[in-house]
XYZ file of C-alpha atoms in Angstrom:
656
model
C -168.094 32.760 -25.567
C -165.811 34.949 -26.368
C -162.519 36.373 -24.377
C -161.995 39.770 -22.544
C -159.596 41.843 -24.115
C -157.179 43.292 -21.518
C -156.144 46.365 -22.420
C -153.044 46.806 -19.976
C -149.922 46.314 -21.926
C -147.903 43.384 -22.139
C -144.349 43.001 -21.087
C -142.599 40.761 -23.942
C -140.568 39.235 -21.935
C -143.697 37.815 -20.019
C -144.311 34.133 -20.588
C -147.055 33.918 -23.616
C -145.865 36.986 -25.266
C -144.884 35.663 -28.132
C -146.527 32.768 -30.593
C -144.017 30.436 -32.203
C -140.668 30.726 -31.966
C -139.101 33.154 -34.587
C -142.761 34.280 -34.801
C -143.324 37.772 -34.524
C -145.570 38.774 -31.714
C -149.245 39.574 -32.183
C -150.474 43.298 -31.616
C -153.452 41.898 -29.241
C -152.362 38.494 -27.747
C -155.528 36.403 -26.715
C -155.777 34.711 -23.362
C -156.405 31.086 -23.274
C -159.907 30.434 -21.393
C -159.666 28.956 -18.460
C -161.458 25.940 -17.594
C -164.014 25.279 -14.901
C -161.429 23.373 -12.439
C -158.737 26.376 -12.812
C -156.836 24.798 -15.702
C -156.316 25.497 -19.125
C -156.542 23.458 -22.091
C -152.663 23.881 -22.509
C -152.160 22.520 -19.061
C -154.688 19.381 -19.461
C -153.192 18.545 -23.334
C -149.798 18.857 -20.752
C -150.991 16.806 -18.569
C -152.035 14.270 -20.338
C -148.924 14.189 -22.678
C -146.674 13.313 -19.536
C -149.092 10.722 -19.344
C -151.270 11.610 -16.160
C -155.729 11.016 -15.352
C -157.479 11.879 -18.285
C -160.526 13.597 -17.647
C -163.789 12.706 -19.292
C -165.669 15.103 -20.738
C -169.607 14.971 -19.150
C -172.084 13.226 -21.608
C -169.562 10.094 -21.421
C -168.705 8.514 -24.578
C -171.431 9.978 -26.659
C -169.718 13.677 -26.384
C -169.064 15.391 -28.807
C -165.613 14.876 -30.321
C -163.171 17.433 -29.084
C -161.932 20.179 -31.191
C -157.919 20.436 -31.563
C -156.264 23.331 -30.194
C -152.773 25.034 -30.869
C -149.154 23.529 -29.726
C -148.331 25.452 -26.623
C -145.980 27.881 -27.133
C -141.754 27.930 -26.460
C -140.921 28.804 -23.270
C -140.022 32.247 -22.753
C -136.417 33.387 -22.691
C -134.528 33.823 -18.971
C -134.996 36.396 -17.181
C -131.884 38.721 -16.396
C -131.847 40.094 -12.920
C -131.597 43.876 -13.085
C -128.364 45.868 -10.617
C -130.024 47.711 -7.868
C -127.589 50.567 -6.766
C -126.293 50.365 -2.771
C -126.180 53.090 -1.058
C -122.868 55.123 -1.735
C -122.107 57.132 1.301
C -120.722 53.795 3.038
C -118.369 53.167 0.490
C -117.079 56.773 0.618
C -116.819 57.116 4.311
C -114.673 53.880 4.359
C -112.604 55.025 1.665
C -111.998 58.258 3.620
C -111.065 56.720 6.423
C -108.456 53.995 4.915
C -106.381 57.020 3.373
C -106.865 59.033 6.718
C -105.160 56.412 8.119
C -102.199 55.929 5.605
C -101.695 59.180 5.917
C -101.570 59.411 9.436
C -98.930 56.787 9.568
C -96.532 58.759 6.834
C -96.818 61.826 8.802
C -96.027 60.249 11.834
C -92.591 58.675 10.340
C -92.287 61.914 8.884
C -92.025 63.429 11.981
C -90.279 61.160 13.314
C -87.264 60.922 10.837
C -87.597 65.019 10.730
C -88.312 65.657 14.041
C -87.466 62.873 16.804
C -84.509 61.093 15.203
C -83.485 63.925 12.537
C -80.063 63.898 13.717
C -79.414 60.018 14.067
C -80.384 59.945 10.309
C -78.244 63.185 9.102
C -75.581 61.318 10.251
C -76.309 58.221 8.858
C -76.763 60.111 5.378
C -73.663 61.639 6.539
C -71.796 58.207 6.728
C -73.041 56.912 3.755
C -71.488 60.007 1.561
C -68.351 60.104 3.677
C -64.872 57.863 3.846
C -61.880 57.485 5.309
C -58.751 56.968 3.180
C -54.936 56.750 3.611
C -52.896 60.058 3.032
C -49.196 58.853 2.179
C -46.425 59.221 4.436
C -42.731 59.473 3.488
C -41.227 56.291 2.943
C -37.675 55.901 4.888
C -34.797 55.441 2.925
C -32.224 52.799 2.986
C -28.281 53.813 2.847
C -24.380 52.901 2.992
C -23.069 53.421 6.146
C -22.113 57.104 5.225
C -25.596 57.947 4.344
C -25.379 57.502 0.411
C -29.118 56.717 -0.354
C -29.328 52.909 -1.861
C -33.360 53.869 -2.003
C -35.340 56.809 -0.966
C -38.955 58.466 -1.750
C -40.018 61.805 -3.663
C -42.533 63.951 -3.449
C -44.729 64.329 -6.005
C -48.031 65.754 -6.768
C -51.364 64.312 -8.211
C -53.119 67.359 -10.098
C -56.964 67.566 -10.007
C -59.869 69.294 -11.410
C -62.860 70.077 -9.973
C -65.357 71.129 -13.042
C -67.613 72.411 -10.983
C -65.353 74.871 -10.196
C -63.534 75.802 -13.100
C -64.825 79.470 -13.521
C -66.388 79.965 -17.453
C -63.898 82.541 -18.148
C -61.132 80.730 -16.914
C -62.270 77.161 -18.723
C -59.916 77.553 -21.729
C -56.969 79.017 -20.252
C -56.957 75.994 -17.694
C -57.223 73.663 -20.372
C -53.705 75.122 -22.363
C -52.204 75.516 -18.923
C -52.996 71.779 -18.254
C -51.932 70.467 -22.076
C -48.595 72.664 -22.187
C -46.576 72.012 -18.755
C -47.691 68.494 -18.480
C -47.874 66.793 -21.885
C -51.383 66.258 -22.303
C -53.788 65.722 -24.811
C -56.301 68.526 -25.736
C -59.246 66.544 -26.002
C -58.886 64.497 -22.981
C -57.979 67.358 -21.043
C -61.470 69.063 -22.184
C -63.463 65.962 -21.256
C -62.320 66.151 -17.581
C -62.857 69.872 -17.133
C -66.306 69.763 -18.457
C -66.705 66.477 -16.899
C -69.362 67.799 -14.529
C -71.404 66.806 -12.205
C -68.093 65.077 -11.191
C -66.152 66.907 -8.583
C -63.166 65.389 -8.755
C -60.783 64.573 -12.061
C -57.558 63.387 -11.883
C -55.128 65.262 -14.486
C -51.372 64.519 -14.330
C -49.191 62.442 -11.625
C -45.757 62.139 -10.247
C -45.860 66.015 -10.897
C -42.669 67.356 -9.103
C -43.332 70.280 -6.053
C -41.774 72.866 -8.619
C -44.366 72.015 -11.614
C -47.121 72.329 -9.233
C -46.550 75.148 -7.830
C -45.685 77.416 -10.744
C -49.320 75.727 -11.740
C -50.777 77.067 -8.843
C -49.419 80.496 -9.117
C -51.647 81.406 -12.369
C -54.512 81.441 -9.304
C -57.054 79.101 -11.661
C -60.146 77.973 -10.328
C -61.118 74.412 -9.971
C -57.502 72.620 -10.032
C -55.519 71.422 -7.138
C -53.160 68.796 -6.109
C -52.416 66.315 -3.379
C -48.955 65.140 -2.059
C -48.014 61.677 -2.905
C -44.425 59.951 -2.912
C -42.571 58.070 -5.581
C -39.828 55.257 -4.337
C -36.887 56.295 -6.305
C -33.291 54.017 -6.626
C -30.282 55.507 -7.913
C -28.815 53.888 -10.783
C -26.159 51.717 -10.436
C -25.467 50.909 -7.265
C -24.918 47.328 -7.796
C -27.649 46.539 -4.453
C -30.504 45.807 -6.360
C -30.536 41.885 -5.460
C -30.223 42.693 -1.602
C -32.025 46.198 -1.608
C -35.385 45.088 -3.442
C -38.277 47.080 -4.333
C -41.364 48.257 -3.370
C -45.280 47.516 -5.177
C -47.477 49.954 -6.934
C -49.127 50.655 -3.652
C -45.874 51.357 -2.321
C -45.301 47.845 0.186
C -41.957 46.183 0.049
C -41.953 43.182 -2.068
C -38.250 42.395 -2.140
C -35.187 42.276 -0.338
C -34.284 45.369 2.129
C -37.923 46.701 1.146
C -39.919 43.600 2.209
C -37.993 42.330 4.913
C -37.751 46.169 6.512
C -41.078 47.371 5.340
C -42.483 48.275 8.865
C -39.623 50.302 9.880
C -39.677 51.867 6.622
C -43.318 52.775 5.578
C -44.345 54.920 8.903
C -47.682 55.230 9.468
C -50.426 56.591 6.921
C -52.585 59.299 8.050
C -56.108 59.401 7.300
C -58.638 61.413 6.132
C -62.155 62.166 5.137
C -63.124 62.724 1.721
C -67.072 62.806 0.231
C -67.864 60.090 -2.458
C -69.412 61.391 -5.281
C -72.399 59.754 -6.942
C -70.258 58.691 -9.544
C -67.780 56.835 -6.730
C -65.119 59.824 -6.789
C -63.296 61.118 -4.158
C -63.884 64.669 -3.249
C -61.039 66.202 -0.650
C -62.904 68.241 1.892
C -61.604 71.254 3.825
C -61.024 70.268 7.270
C -61.217 66.488 6.584
C -57.884 65.370 8.676
C -58.522 62.325 10.878
C -54.764 62.037 11.910
C -51.327 63.076 10.458
C -49.078 60.726 8.609
C -46.085 59.764 10.645
C -42.873 59.561 8.239
C -40.622 55.583 8.113
C -37.408 55.439 9.386
C -34.209 55.603 7.595
C -32.269 52.277 7.430
C -28.393 52.493 7.570
C -26.537 49.397 6.179
C -23.443 48.354 7.083
C -22.226 48.281 3.051
C -19.697 50.756 1.758
C -21.735 52.280 -1.259
C -18.478 52.872 -3.602
C -17.098 49.375 -3.139
C -20.723 47.819 -3.879
C -20.570 49.538 -6.541
C -17.283 48.197 -7.736
C -17.968 44.627 -6.672
C -20.978 44.369 -9.188
C -18.877 45.512 -11.917
C -16.281 43.000 -11.373
C -18.346 40.366 -10.636
C -20.290 41.206 -13.761
C -17.929 40.921 -16.214
C -16.142 37.992 -15.354
C -19.374 35.673 -14.954
C -19.976 36.833 -18.912
C -16.181 36.289 -19.586
C -16.366 33.070 -18.300
C -19.882 32.537 -20.039
C -20.607 31.307 -16.285
C -24.825 30.703 -15.270
C -24.317 33.924 -12.575
C -22.061 34.288 -9.396
C -22.190 36.121 -5.930
C -19.412 38.147 -4.094
C -19.586 39.062 -0.283
C -17.217 41.747 1.494
C -17.022 41.253 5.258
C -15.613 42.565 8.413
C -13.907 40.008 10.627
C -16.666 41.426 13.283
C -19.894 39.872 10.952
C -20.045 42.935 9.101
C -20.646 42.948 5.496
C -19.814 45.956 3.951
C -20.717 44.168 0.225
C -22.785 41.973 -1.223
C -23.215 41.417 -4.871
C -25.175 39.337 -7.265
C -25.245 38.520 -10.463
C -27.355 38.329 -12.653
C -29.351 41.566 -11.398
C -32.206 43.907 -12.480
C -32.931 47.382 -12.497
C -34.624 48.200 -9.645
C -36.494 51.372 -12.173
C -37.727 48.681 -14.583
C -38.762 45.718 -12.858
C -41.347 44.592 -15.841
C -37.716 43.894 -17.660
C -37.284 40.646 -15.119
C -38.417 38.317 -12.940
C -38.312 36.203 -9.974
C -34.948 34.484 -10.890
C -33.429 37.972 -11.309
C -34.796 39.348 -8.234
C -33.191 36.668 -5.770
C -30.317 37.529 -4.182
C -28.123 34.838 -4.885
C -25.126 35.946 -2.160
C -28.295 34.060 0.344
C -30.536 32.143 -1.812
C -28.269 30.055 -4.218
C -26.450 27.304 -2.610
C -23.561 25.093 -3.420
C -21.356 22.146 -2.533
C -18.194 24.662 -0.962
C -15.294 22.192 -2.079
C -11.907 22.663 -0.797
C -12.835 25.865 1.224
C -14.635 23.776 3.382
C -10.870 21.912 4.091
C -10.318 24.860 6.450
C -13.219 23.787 8.893
C -12.100 19.715 8.397
C -8.127 20.857 9.750
C -8.829 23.667 11.722
C -10.847 20.732 13.930
C -8.229 18.754 14.019
C -6.255 21.336 15.517
C -8.377 22.601 17.985
C -8.985 18.730 19.020
C -5.297 18.552 19.391
C -5.280 15.224 16.844
C -2.225 16.806 15.127
C -0.374 19.702 14.507
C 0.560 22.220 11.206
C 4.219 19.727 10.989
C 2.456 16.623 11.495
C 3.497 14.959 8.424
C 1.252 12.426 6.116
C 1.737 10.078 3.618
C -0.438 11.255 0.509
C -1.204 8.805 -2.106
C -2.387 10.874 -5.549
C -5.724 8.331 -4.937
C -7.101 6.401 -2.168
C -9.879 3.880 -2.017
C -12.751 4.619 0.788
C -14.818 1.480 0.985
C -16.373 1.358 -2.407
C -15.450 4.871 -3.933
C -11.709 6.178 -4.859
C -11.160 9.491 -3.487
C -8.454 11.622 -5.908
C -6.586 14.550 -5.648
C -7.302 17.787 -8.669
C -3.678 16.708 -10.657
C -1.509 13.422 -10.472
C 1.186 13.069 -8.169
C 3.592 10.673 -6.919
C 2.692 9.837 -3.191
C 4.239 12.542 -1.266
C 5.244 13.486 2.763
C 2.951 15.923 3.565
C 2.748 18.208 6.535
C -0.387 19.595 7.055
C 0.648 22.999 6.223
C 1.214 21.602 3.022
C -2.053 19.677 2.603
C -3.785 22.901 2.870
C -1.386 24.527 0.592
C -1.271 21.957 -2.115
C -5.475 21.616 -1.626
C -4.755 17.426 -1.362
C -8.178 15.404 -0.953
C -6.667 12.339 0.264
C -4.443 14.104 3.203
C -7.771 15.868 4.261
C -9.372 12.806 4.254
C -6.624 11.263 6.743
C -6.728 14.251 8.721
C -10.719 13.367 8.770
C -10.493 9.616 10.180
C -8.708 10.944 12.709
C -11.395 13.632 13.938
C -14.161 11.300 13.650
C -17.645 12.480 12.073
C -19.373 13.594 15.372
C -16.517 15.758 16.123
C -16.652 17.267 12.774
C -20.104 18.082 12.183
C -20.341 19.693 15.438
C -17.617 22.516 14.412
C -19.538 22.190 11.533
C -22.496 23.860 12.887
C -20.149 25.712 15.711
C -18.879 27.932 12.207
C -22.839 28.249 10.832
C -23.284 25.925 8.131
C -27.094 23.931 7.906
C -28.177 27.405 9.903
C -29.854 30.540 8.848
C -27.105 33.028 8.607
C -29.021 35.667 11.390
C -29.791 38.328 8.477
C -33.014 37.125 7.846
C -32.877 38.198 4.045
C -36.204 37.173 1.925
C -35.028 33.815 -0.144
C -32.278 32.787 2.195
C -31.720 29.430 2.271
C -29.569 27.397 5.287
C -27.938 25.011 3.352
C -27.690 21.130 3.933
C -25.985 19.364 6.701
C -27.299 16.085 7.457
C -26.783 14.468 11.172
C -24.239 12.471 11.500
C -25.929 9.496 12.638
C -26.656 9.642 9.029
C -23.705 9.346 7.977
C -22.969 6.322 5.556
C -20.012 4.516 4.036
C -18.152 7.441 2.623
C -19.829 10.608 3.993
C -17.156 11.748 6.295
C -14.617 11.627 3.610
C -17.017 13.654 1.208
C -18.107 16.222 3.653
C -14.636 16.766 4.679
C -13.383 17.771 1.311
C -16.700 19.986 0.814
C -18.522 17.390 -0.806
C -22.542 16.234 0.497
C -23.419 19.113 1.818
C -24.389 22.638 0.815
C -23.674 26.163 2.166
C -24.362 30.158 0.512
C -22.085 32.513 0.231
C -22.435 34.450 3.172
C -21.813 31.302 5.280
C -19.150 30.563 3.718
C -17.935 34.038 4.584
C -18.707 34.177 7.998
C -16.554 30.692 8.288
C -13.560 33.240 7.020
C -14.345 35.794 9.275
C -14.169 33.565 12.192
C -10.789 32.280 11.439
C -9.801 36.415 10.720
C -11.569 37.423 13.972
C -9.416 35.179 16.220
C -11.579 32.169 16.418
C -14.504 33.605 17.516
C -17.727 33.895 15.431
C -19.983 36.706 14.933
C -23.268 36.558 13.388
C -23.425 38.337 10.042
C -24.958 41.953 9.865
C -25.860 44.110 7.000
C -28.269 46.463 9.616
C -26.190 49.049 11.209
C -29.278 50.589 12.603
C -32.230 53.133 12.126
C -32.245 57.229 12.203
C -35.861 58.517 13.126
C -37.441 62.011 12.080
C -34.824 64.167 14.089
C -31.998 62.254 13.036
C -31.171 60.665 16.141
C -29.293 57.105 14.964
C -30.394 53.949 17.121
C -27.961 51.125 16.192
C -28.797 47.979 15.783
C -28.027 45.295 18.850
C -24.607 43.879 18.675
C -24.495 40.447 16.900
C -23.973 37.475 18.911
C -20.701 36.322 19.340
C -19.161 32.651 20.545
C -15.489 31.366 20.167
C -15.250 28.540 17.463
C -11.486 27.892 17.881
C -8.542 29.231 20.080
C -6.768 32.206 18.824
C -3.706 29.710 18.411
C -5.519 27.324 16.058
C -7.044 30.554 14.446
C -3.697 31.522 13.681
C -2.325 28.425 12.762
C -4.721 28.376 10.177
C -4.315 31.806 8.688
C -0.046 30.744 8.484
C -1.417 27.971 6.261
C -4.051 30.104 4.264
C -1.479 32.714 3.274
C 0.836 29.459 2.129
C -2.070 29.172 -0.426
C -1.563 31.942 -2.383
C 2.191 31.687 -2.231
C 4.538 30.361 -5.345
C 3.532 26.639 -4.324
C 0.359 27.102 -3.707
C -3.092 26.728 -5.477
C -4.042 30.668 -6.086
C -0.945 32.731 -6.552
C -3.630 34.776 -8.646
C -4.762 35.955 -5.129
C -1.779 37.969 -4.065
C -2.018 41.406 -3.829
C 1.215 43.396 -4.168
C 2.187 45.117 -0.761
C -0.383 42.914 1.249
C -0.099 39.390 3.077
C -3.094 37.712 1.984
C -4.799 34.345 3.006
C -7.106 32.413 1.052
C -8.486 28.801 0.041
C -9.523 27.862 -3.391
C -12.757 25.656 -4.044
C -13.442 23.374 -6.644
C -16.814 21.429 -6.466
C -19.175 19.408 -8.222
C -22.737 20.792 -9.362
C -25.570 18.274 -9.644
C -27.185 18.329 -12.722
C -30.871 19.176 -11.767
C -32.352 16.565 -15.180
C -30.411 13.786 -13.687
C -29.669 13.807 -9.632
C -25.943 12.979 -10.060
C -22.730 15.320 -10.923
C -22.848 13.933 -14.452
C -22.827 16.712 -16.740
C -23.527 19.321 -14.212
C -20.515 21.520 -14.287
C -18.762 23.066 -11.310
C -18.441 25.491 -8.782
C -15.575 27.453 -8.431
C -15.275 29.434 -5.411
C -11.969 31.332 -3.575
C -12.204 33.208 0.502
C -9.852 34.728 2.141
C -8.548 37.780 4.214
C -6.379 40.543 4.062
C -3.334 41.665 5.796
C -3.334 38.002 6.769
C -1.362 38.820 9.867
C -4.080 41.806 11.211
C -7.286 40.993 8.904
C -9.428 43.712 8.239
C -11.396 42.527 5.207
C -12.859 38.891 4.394
C -13.926 38.250 0.668
C -15.600 35.707 -0.801
C -16.846 34.989 -4.029
C -18.667 32.110 -5.686
C -19.011 31.524 -9.805
C -21.881 28.730 -10.891
C -20.400 26.300 -13.482
C -18.156 28.942 -15.293
C -17.701 27.500 -18.761
C -13.774 28.182 -19.917
C -12.006 27.452 -16.767
C -13.577 26.085 -13.726
C -10.964 25.757 -11.198
C -11.097 28.166 -7.596
C -7.901 29.752 -8.312
C -8.072 30.550 -12.212
C -11.770 31.443 -12.045
C -12.500 33.124 -8.962
C -9.234 33.958 -7.753
C -8.686 36.870 -10.295
C -12.152 38.380 -8.859
C -10.747 38.104 -5.280
C -7.905 39.801 -5.863
C -9.659 43.204 -7.267
C -11.942 43.062 -4.739
C -9.827 42.463 -2.010
C -7.930 45.741 -3.418
C -10.482 48.014 -4.157
C -11.328 47.452 -0.599
C -8.085 47.819 1.334
C -7.361 50.737 -0.294
C -11.269 51.921 0.341
C -10.789 51.429 3.877
C -7.652 53.332 3.811
C -5.417 49.531 5.259
C -1.981 50.377 5.238
C 0.320 47.827 3.425
C 2.143 45.041 5.389
C 5.159 45.937 7.079
C 6.117 42.326 7.970
C 6.891 39.170 5.662
C 5.759 35.959 6.220
C 6.982 33.531 7.899
C 8.846 30.346 6.770
C 6.331 27.248 6.861
C 7.375 23.497 6.005
C 5.119 21.633 3.805
C 7.001 19.165 3.167
C 8.853 16.384 4.720
């Protein structure tokens, strides 16, 4: 029986659509005849191959043999699942809802920023553009006692251009004027004039008000100027080490400029400026926040002419003796300093050419052993304590053993019988040590403190060193004799000048002063507080010491070089060893030569202290420092119009 033909089209992907693997499908595929039990031959064969129960055809063993069938076709390929599109309307609705939510959020934020909080955000945006800057103020002057300036500020202009405001038809003329008037490079000026969108380009600094006024009067667009100030130091005042200087920002860095900065600086004004995208500052009309307050002028006790002369004389002597340096102080007996010179010094208008070593004020910074100038304290304490008198006689050999050390006078002599006057006039070390033995360590130390040693001078100048004065409880065997003749302690020049000012002031010590007062913007002078005063020795002791010091400048004394024609002069030499910084001993350390004194001796008007550090040609105080003292004192007496002395010095006994 043949298989019925199925005329329906067949899907090639359905089972049985193809023959063997790789064969071309037949045009009319045959359908497998179905067995009565519902199976097919192929399925039965498959079950037999899998070991299933074998069916026996009817007829048993004698049935006709089974006809071989074709092998089963290969398994059909896997079917791909077809994609069925969903409903797009739901997705469109969801997307539209999300977009609407985002738009509503942005709209709400926009309403908040531009509507509800508009002022707050506008102010914040403005603050981002605005900055408050300082407006320079006029720094006060530093002058001498008569108002002559040692330091002053001059008004200058900083010229700038606003490229956005430069008219095109004026551009070339503006460039030419800036190049010609201020000596600038044309290409640099052109670059600044054309630097749009910048609103602020500095063209020239330190322009005088007159030069700016001439340019301003041309009426060119896009050019402006700001007020500034330059610190100026008149040349050759001789006060650089004392006055000091300011830094690039206008703040005091050294000397009185630093110490008195708060008084001199005043108070800067405040102005608001807009800050451009490139960080430049754009001045605004009406941006003033606070007017600047000018600084106060500081009036010193110095005399300008004397200061200059002292500096010149000191510098010449230091160079002549090839010394390491030197200092000179001129002071009134009441403590006012009228001259303070130091060498080496520097040019305040050329700071870069020097360094801290030159900037320091040696008159207060450099310490040294005072040597024989300290003997006035030793002998003064003995007179004040009543343990001796000017005419008391001492046996004074050339040298004397004191514990394990031998003390000697400066030059050899036979044993002498000297009065206290003679011990001072001859500057005898041995005689002074004998007097110190009578005074004792505690009393001598107390008088040294009263005279101002071992403590600040009260000037409050930058870099001041108070020196060294050890407690008497720490003095060992030879400390007393060493200190009594000016060794084993250190002082600065101002301290020692104050010692002699105390004697010249009748035994009353006044703290040294250098600031007379201040002058405000209205020209009103406010004097400084009066210096503290205290009596150190009696008037009688001071007078006795003055006579002894006058004998030092006589022909019998150690410093006749200090005498001044027409005036009675009192003073004392000092020659002291210097510590060698490499070894910590006196060996190869050199010497310090000093001279301190006052004139007229009978009615003192001026005190002068001269210090030379390690002079090479000659190192004795009278020979090295005496001539400098003479020159400075002579000039000071003339400057102060001190009349010549009309009295002669009384005769005093120097020897038995």
